Structure formats: structure tokens, C-alpha cells
Short mmCIF file of C-alpha atoms and ligand atoms in Angstrom, two decimals:
data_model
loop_
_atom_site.label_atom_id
_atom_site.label_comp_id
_atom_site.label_asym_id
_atom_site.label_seq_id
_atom_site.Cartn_x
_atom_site.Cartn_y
_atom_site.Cartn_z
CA UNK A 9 69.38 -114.46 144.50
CA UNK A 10 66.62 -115.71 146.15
CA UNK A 11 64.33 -119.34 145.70
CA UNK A 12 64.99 -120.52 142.78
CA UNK A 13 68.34 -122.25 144.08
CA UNK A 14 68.36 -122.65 148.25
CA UNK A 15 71.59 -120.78 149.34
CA UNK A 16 71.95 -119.20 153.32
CA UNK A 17 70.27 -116.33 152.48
CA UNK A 18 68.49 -113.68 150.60
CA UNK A 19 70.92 -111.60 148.56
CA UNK A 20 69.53 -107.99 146.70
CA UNK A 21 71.58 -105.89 144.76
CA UNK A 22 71.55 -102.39 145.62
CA UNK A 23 73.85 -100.75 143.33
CA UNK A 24 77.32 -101.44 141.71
CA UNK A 25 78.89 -101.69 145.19
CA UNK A 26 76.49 -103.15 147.63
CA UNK A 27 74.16 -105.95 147.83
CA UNK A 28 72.01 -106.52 150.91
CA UNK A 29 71.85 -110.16 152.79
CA UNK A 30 69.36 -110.93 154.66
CA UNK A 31 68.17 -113.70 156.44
CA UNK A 32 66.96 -115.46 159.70
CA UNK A 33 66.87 -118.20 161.74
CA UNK A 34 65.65 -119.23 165.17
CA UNK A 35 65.68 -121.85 167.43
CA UNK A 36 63.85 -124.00 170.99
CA UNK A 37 67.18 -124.56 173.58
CA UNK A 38 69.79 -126.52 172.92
CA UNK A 39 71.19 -125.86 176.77
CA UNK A 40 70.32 -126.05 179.73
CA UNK A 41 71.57 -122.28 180.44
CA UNK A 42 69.51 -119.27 179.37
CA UNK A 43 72.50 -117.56 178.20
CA UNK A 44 74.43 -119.99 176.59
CA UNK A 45 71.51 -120.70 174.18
CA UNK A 46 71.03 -116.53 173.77
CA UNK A 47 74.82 -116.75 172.60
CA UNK A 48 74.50 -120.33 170.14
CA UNK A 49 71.36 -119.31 168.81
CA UNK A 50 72.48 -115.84 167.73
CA UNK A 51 76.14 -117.28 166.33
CA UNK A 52 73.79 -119.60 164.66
CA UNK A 53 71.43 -117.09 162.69
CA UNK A 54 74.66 -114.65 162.02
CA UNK A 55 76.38 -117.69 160.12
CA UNK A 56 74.59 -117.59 157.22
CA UNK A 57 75.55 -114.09 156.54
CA UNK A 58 79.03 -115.12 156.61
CA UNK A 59 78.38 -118.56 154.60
CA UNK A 60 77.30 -115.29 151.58
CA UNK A 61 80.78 -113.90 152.24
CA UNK A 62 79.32 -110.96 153.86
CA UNK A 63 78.87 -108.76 157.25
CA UNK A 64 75.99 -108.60 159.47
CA UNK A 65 75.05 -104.96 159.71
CA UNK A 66 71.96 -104.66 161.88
CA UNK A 67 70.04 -107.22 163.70
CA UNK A 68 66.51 -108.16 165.27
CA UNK A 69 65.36 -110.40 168.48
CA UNK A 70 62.79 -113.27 167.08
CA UNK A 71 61.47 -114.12 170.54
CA UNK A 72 58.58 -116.90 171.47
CA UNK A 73 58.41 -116.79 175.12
CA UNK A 74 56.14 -118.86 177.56
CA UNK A 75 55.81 -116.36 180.07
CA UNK A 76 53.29 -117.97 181.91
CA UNK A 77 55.81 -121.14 182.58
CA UNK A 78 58.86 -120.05 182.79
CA UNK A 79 60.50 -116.76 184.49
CA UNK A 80 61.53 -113.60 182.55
CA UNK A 81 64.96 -114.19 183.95
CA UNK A 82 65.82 -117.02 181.81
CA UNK A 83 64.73 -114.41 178.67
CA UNK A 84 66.33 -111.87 180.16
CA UNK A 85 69.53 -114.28 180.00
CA UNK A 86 68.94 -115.58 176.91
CA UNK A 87 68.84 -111.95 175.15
CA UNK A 88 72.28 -111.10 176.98
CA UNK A 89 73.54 -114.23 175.42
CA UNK A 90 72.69 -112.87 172.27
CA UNK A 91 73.38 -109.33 172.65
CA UNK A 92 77.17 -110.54 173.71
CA UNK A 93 77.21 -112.40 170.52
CA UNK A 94 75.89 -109.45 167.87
CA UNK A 95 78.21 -106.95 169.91
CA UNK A 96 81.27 -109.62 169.18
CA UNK A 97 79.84 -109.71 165.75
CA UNK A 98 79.94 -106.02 165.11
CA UNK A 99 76.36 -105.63 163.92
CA UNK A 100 73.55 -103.26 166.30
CA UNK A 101 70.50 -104.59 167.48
CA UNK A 102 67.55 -102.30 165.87
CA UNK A 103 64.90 -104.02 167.34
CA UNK A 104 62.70 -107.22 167.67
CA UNK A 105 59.00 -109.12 168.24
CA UNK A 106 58.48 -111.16 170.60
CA UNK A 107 55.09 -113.37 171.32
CA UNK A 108 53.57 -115.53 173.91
CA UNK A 109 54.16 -119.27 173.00
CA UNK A 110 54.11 -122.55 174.61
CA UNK A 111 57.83 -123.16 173.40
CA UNK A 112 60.80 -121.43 174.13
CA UNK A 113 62.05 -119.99 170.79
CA UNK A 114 64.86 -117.42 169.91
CA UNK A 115 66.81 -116.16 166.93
CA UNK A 116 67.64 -113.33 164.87
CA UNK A 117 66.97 -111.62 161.60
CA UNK A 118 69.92 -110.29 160.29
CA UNK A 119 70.47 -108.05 157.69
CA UNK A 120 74.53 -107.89 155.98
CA UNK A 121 76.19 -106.13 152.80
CA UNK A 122 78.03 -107.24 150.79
CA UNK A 123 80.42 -106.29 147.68
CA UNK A 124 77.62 -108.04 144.49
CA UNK A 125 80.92 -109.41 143.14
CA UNK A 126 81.83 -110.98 146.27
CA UNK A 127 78.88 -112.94 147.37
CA UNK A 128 79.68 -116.45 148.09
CA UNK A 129 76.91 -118.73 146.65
CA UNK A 130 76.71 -122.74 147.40
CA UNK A 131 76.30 -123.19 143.54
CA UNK A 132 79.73 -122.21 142.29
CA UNK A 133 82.06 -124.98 143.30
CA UNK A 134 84.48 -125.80 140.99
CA UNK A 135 85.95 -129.15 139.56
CA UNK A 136 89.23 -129.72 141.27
CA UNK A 137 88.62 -127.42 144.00
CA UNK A 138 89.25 -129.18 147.76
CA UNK A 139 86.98 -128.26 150.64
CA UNK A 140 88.01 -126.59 154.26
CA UNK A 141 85.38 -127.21 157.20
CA UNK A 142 86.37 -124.94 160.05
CA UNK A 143 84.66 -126.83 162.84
CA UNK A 144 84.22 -129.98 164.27
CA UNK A 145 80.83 -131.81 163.88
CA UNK A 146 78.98 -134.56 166.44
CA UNK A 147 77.00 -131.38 168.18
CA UNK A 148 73.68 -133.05 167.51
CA UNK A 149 74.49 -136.57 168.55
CA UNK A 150 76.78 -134.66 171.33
CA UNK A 151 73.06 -132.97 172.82
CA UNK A 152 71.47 -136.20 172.55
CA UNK A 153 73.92 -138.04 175.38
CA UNK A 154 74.05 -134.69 177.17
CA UNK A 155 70.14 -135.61 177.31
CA UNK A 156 70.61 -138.90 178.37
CA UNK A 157 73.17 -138.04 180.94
CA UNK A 158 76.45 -139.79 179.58
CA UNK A 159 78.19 -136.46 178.68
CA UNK A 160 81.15 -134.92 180.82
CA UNK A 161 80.68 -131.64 181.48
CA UNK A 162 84.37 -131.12 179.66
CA UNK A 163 82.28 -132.34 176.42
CA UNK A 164 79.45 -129.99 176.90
CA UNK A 165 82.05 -127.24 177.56
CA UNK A 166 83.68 -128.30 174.21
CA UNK A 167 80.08 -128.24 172.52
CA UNK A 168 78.86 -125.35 173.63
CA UNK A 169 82.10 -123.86 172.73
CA UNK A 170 82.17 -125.06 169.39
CA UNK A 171 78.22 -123.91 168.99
CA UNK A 172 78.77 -120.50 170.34
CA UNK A 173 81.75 -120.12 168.52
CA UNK A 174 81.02 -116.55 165.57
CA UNK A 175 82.06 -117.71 161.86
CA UNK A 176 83.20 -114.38 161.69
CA UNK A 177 87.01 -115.06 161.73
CA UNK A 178 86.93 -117.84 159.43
CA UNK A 179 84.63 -116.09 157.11
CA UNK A 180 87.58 -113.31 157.18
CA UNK A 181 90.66 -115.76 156.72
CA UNK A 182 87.97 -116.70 153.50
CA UNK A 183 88.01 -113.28 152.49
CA UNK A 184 91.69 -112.95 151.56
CA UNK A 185 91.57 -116.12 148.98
CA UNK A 186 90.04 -116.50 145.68
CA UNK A 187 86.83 -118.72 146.87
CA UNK A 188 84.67 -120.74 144.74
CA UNK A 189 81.85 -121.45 146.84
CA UNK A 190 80.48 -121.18 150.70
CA UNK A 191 77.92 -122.41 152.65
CA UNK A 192 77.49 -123.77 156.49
CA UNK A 193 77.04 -126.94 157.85
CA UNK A 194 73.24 -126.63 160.46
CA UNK A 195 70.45 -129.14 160.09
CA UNK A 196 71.62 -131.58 157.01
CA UNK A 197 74.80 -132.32 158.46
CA UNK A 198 78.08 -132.43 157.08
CA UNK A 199 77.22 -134.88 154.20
CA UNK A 200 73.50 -132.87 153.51
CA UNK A 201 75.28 -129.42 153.21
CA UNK A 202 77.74 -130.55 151.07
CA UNK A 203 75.50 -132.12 148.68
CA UNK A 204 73.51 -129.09 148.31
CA UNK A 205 76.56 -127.43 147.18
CA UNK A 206 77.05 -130.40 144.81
CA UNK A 207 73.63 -130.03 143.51
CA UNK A 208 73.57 -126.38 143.06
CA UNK A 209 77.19 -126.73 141.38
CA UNK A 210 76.23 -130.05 139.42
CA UNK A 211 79.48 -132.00 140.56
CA UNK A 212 80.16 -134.93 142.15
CA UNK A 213 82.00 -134.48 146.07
CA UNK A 214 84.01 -136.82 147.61
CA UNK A 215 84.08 -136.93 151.51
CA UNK A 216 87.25 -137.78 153.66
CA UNK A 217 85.30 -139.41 156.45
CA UNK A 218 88.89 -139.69 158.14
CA UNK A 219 90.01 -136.28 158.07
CA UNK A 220 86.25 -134.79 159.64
CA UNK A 221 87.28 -133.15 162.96
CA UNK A 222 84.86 -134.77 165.89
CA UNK A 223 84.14 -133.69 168.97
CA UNK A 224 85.91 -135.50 172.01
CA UNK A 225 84.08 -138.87 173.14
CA UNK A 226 81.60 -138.18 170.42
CA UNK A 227 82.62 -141.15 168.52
CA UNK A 228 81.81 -143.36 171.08
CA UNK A 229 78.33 -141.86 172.11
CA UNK A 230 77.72 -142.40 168.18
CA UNK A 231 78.45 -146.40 168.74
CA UNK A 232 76.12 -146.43 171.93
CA UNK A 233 73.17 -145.62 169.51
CA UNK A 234 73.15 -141.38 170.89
CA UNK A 235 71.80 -140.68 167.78
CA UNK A 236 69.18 -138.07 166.64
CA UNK A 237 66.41 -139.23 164.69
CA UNK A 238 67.44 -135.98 162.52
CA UNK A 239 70.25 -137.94 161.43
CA UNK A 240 68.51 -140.49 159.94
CA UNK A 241 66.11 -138.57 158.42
CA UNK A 242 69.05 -136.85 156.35
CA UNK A 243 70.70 -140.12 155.26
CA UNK A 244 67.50 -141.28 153.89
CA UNK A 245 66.36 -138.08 152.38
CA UNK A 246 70.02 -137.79 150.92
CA UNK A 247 69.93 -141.88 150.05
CA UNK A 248 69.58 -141.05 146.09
CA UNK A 249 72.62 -139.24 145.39
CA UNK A 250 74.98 -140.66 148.10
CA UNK A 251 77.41 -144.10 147.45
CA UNK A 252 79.10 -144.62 150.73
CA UNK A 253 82.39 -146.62 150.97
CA UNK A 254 81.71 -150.24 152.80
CA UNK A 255 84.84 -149.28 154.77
CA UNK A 256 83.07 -146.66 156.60
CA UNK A 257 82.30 -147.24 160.39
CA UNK A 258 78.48 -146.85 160.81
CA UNK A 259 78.62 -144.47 163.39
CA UNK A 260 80.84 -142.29 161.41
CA UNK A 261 78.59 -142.36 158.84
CA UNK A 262 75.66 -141.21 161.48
CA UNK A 263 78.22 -138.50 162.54
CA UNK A 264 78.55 -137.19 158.70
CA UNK A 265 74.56 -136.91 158.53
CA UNK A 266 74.22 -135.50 162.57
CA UNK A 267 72.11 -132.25 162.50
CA UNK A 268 74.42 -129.33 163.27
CA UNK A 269 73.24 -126.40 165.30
CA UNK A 270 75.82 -123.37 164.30
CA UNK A 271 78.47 -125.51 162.27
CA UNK A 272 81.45 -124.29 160.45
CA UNK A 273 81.58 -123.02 157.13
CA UNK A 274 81.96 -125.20 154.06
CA UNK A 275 84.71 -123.45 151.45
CA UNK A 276 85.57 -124.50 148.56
CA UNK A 277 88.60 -123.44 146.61
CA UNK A 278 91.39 -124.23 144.57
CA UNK A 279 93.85 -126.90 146.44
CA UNK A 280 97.14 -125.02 146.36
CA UNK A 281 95.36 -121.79 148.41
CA UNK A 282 92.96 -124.67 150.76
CA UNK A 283 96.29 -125.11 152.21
CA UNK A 284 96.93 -121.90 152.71
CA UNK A 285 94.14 -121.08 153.88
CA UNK A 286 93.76 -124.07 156.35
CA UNK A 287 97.48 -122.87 158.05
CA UNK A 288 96.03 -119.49 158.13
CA UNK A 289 92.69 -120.73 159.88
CA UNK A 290 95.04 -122.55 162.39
CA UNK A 291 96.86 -119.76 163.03
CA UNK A 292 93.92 -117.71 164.25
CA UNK A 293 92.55 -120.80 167.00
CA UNK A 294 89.81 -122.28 164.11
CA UNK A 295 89.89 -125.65 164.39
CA UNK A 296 90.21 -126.20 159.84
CA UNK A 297 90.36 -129.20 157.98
CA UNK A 298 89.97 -130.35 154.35
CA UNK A 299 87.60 -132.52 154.49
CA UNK A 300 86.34 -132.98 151.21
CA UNK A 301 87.20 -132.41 147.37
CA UNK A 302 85.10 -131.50 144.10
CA UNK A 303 85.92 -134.86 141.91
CA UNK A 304 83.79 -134.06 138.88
CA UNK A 305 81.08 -132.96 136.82
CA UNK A 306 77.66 -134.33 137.77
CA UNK A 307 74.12 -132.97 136.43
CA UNK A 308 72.04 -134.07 139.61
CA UNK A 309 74.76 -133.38 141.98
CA UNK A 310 76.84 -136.99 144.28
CA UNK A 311 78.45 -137.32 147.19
CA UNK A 312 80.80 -140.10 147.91
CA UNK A 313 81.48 -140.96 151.61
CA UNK A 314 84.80 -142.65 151.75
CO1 CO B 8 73.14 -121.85 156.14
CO1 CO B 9 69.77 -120.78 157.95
CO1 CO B 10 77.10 -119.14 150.55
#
């Protein structure tokens, strides 16, 4: 599995039993603390293993460091915020690069197995099938109003809780159902990620804009215009194969398209186990909701925003 169709990651088949994952993913700060970002941008670059059904096995530092600007405390911070994170996750740290740069940048590659039978692709949804997201969104437009100083610091707890937050246990509730397809919500937002998996699974998705989990007060810095220009850029990229409801409050609809950093995963299965697997999610602290159904075939792949 590799270009031909954009999924989370890199998938190679080794043999009858294993297939390797591997991808990676790094990003500039999305906090003001050293470690926080070490822990969101590593949760962030494990996800996509987990969006492929699998488990991160061994990992590697990605590090662009200013070192003439800024301390090596705040890298030294930054890689225990990681290192927390990939111990959490299970996988061992092999090694790494780092390079001077004028921007702060940090990530992981990661490298997962997986069962070849059990890889969770973005192209496989099926007809009927409803979809669980297994965290709240608004993290983008949430940053932006941290930026300009209108954010409590109970909602940046909440955000950088929700950002820092492993997929690992919802990716293991997702283990124990029958899933059709997976992928996680980052930079398109809600709506973008789900229309990939509409594209790659030719159907046409309809989105419960009422049932999207937000973050506290996020709502409201979406009405006072806290949006990212990311956002924008995804509703107008998406514009072609998107018909949303006239209903639907405008800054909702900027909240459905806000850039994600470490989202939840996107599963979609049959509706009698989404339920299931929802009260089993809630059992274990994630924070699940359907969100979204598969209404029908499609060649080029809709979303509906209702
Ligand atoms: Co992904
Ligand atoms: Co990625
Ligand atoms: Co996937």
C-alpha cells in the first residue's frame, strides 16, 4: 500500500503474518511548553500507525533545532515530552537526526506491524456503515485564541489534553470489532478526513454537525472570527464534493474544516457494533461519538454537512 491511494501510512507485507507500517510526521510548537509539544507532537506522529490498525514498534527523533536562538533546555524538554509519550505507547526509541534550523521542528518516524489481514485502510468504508470519532475537534481554532489571548487556561488544559492524548486505547477498543475502515482526523479537519475516506471508498458521507464533540468555549471563539486560515483553505479545497445544509451555523461549519493537530480516529463500521463500540470507548475515558454515516455509493466520493 503505498501512493497510489493516500492512506496514514506506508504498509509492506512481510510474510503471511506481518506487514510493516511505517510512517512519519513532524511538527513547529503548538505550546508554549517544551514538553507539552515533545508529548502532542509524538501522540501526533504515533496516530497514524493506529489509524492502519496497527502497533508502533520502534521509533526515531526528527529534530530541527535553532540552537543558536533558543536554549538546549527547551529540546531537552521537548524530547522528554516525547520519550514519555513512545514509553506510554510501548514502542523503543532506536535513534534519531537532528539539524540546525531556524524553526523549531519535532516529530517521529515510526515504524508498526501489523497482521496483512488486519490493516485498516481509509478506502474500505462500507454503505450503511455509521462512523465513531473518538475525540473532540476545535484544537486549531482553540490555538488560534490561545494566540490571541482569549483562552482560559482550563481550555488550554482541555486542548492540550485532548492533543496529547495516545490513540492507542481507542485503536484497541477498534480492534475487538469487525471494522470497515480507519483513518485520523490532523490537518483537513473533520469534514477533509472524512472525505478522503469517501473518495478512496467511492461513497457518499453524511455529517451530523450536531452530534461532533467540541471543545469547551470553542464554539464561541469560532463566532469571534478565531479562525485559522487552514480552515478555509480546506473548505475551499474540499468546495467540489461538499453540499452543506443551510441550517448549519457558520462557525460550526469552520469548526468541521479546523486543522487538527493529533485528532481522534475516524472508524467506520457496521451500526449495530458503532454502538457497541461507542459504550465500550466510554467506558475506557475516550470521549466517542457517531458522528457521521456512509449514505451511499458515489464514484468521486461527497460529503454532506447537515
Ligand atoms: Co493520518
Ligand atoms: Co500523518
Ligand atoms: Co487507516
Amino acid at each position: 500500500m503505498g501512493l497510489d491511494s493516500p492512506d496514514d501510512a506506508g504498509v509492506y507485507k512481510l510474510n503471511s503474518q506481518t506487514a510493516l507500517i511505517q510512517t512519519l510526521d513532524f511538527l513547529t510548537p503548538v505550546t508554549d511548553s517544551p514538553y507539552e509539544f515533545g508529548q502532542i507532537a509524538a501522540a501526533n506522529s504515533l496516530s497514524d500507525v493506529y489509524a492502519m490498525g496497527g502497533e508502533p514498534i520502534t521509533v526515531m527523533n526528527i529534530v530541527c533545532f535553532p540552537s543558536n536562538d533558543l536554549p538546549e533546555e527547551i529540546l531537552a524538554q521537548t524530547l522528554r515530552g516525547g520519550l514519555d509519550k513512545i514509553n506510554e505507547s510501548g514502542a523503543v526509541l532506536v535513534g534519531g537526526h537532528s539539524v540546525d534550523d531556524q524553526e523549531f521542528k519535532y516529530g517521529l518516524s515510526v515504524t508498526g506491524i501489523v497482521h496483512p489481514d488486519k490493516v485498516k485502510t481509509n478506502s474500505t468504508a462500507a454503505t450503511g456503515d455509521a462512523i465513531i470519532l473518538t475525540k473532540p475537534v476545535g484544537t486549531g481554532i482553540m490555538s488560534t485564541a490561545i494566540k490571541a489571548k482569549l483562552a482560559t487556561p482550563q481550555n488550554i488544559k482541555e486542548s492540550v489534553a485532548v492533543m496529547s492524548m495516545l490513540n492507542k486505547t481507542a485503536a484497541e477498543v477498534m480492534a475487538q470489532f469487525f471494522v470497515n475502515a480507519c483513518t485520523d482526523v490532523t490537518g483537513f479537519g473533520l469534514a477533509g478526513h472524512l472525505l478522503e475516506m469517501a473518495k478512496g471508498s467511492k461513497k457518499e458521507i453524511m455529517l451530523f454537525s450536531q452530534k461532533v464533540p467540541l471543545l469547551n468555549n470553542v464554539l464561541d471563539f469560532a463566532r469571534m472570527g478565531m479562525v485559522p486560515a487552514g480552515a478555509h483553505k480546506n473548505r475551499s479545497f474540499f468546495k467540489e464534493w461538499t453540499q452543506i445544509d443551510e441550517a448549519v451555523d457558520r462557525a460550526i461549519v469552520d469548526l468541521m474544516f479546523d486543522p487538527q493537530t493529533s485528532g481522534g480516529l475516524l472508524i467506520s463500521l457496521n451500526k449495530k457494533d458503532a454502538k457497541a463500540c461507542v459504550e465500550k470507548m466510554k467506558s475506557k475515558g475516550i470521549n466517542a461519538w457517531i458522528v457521521a454515516e456512509i449514505t451511499n455509493d458515489s464514484d468521486k466520493g461527497f460529503l454532506n454537512i447537515f
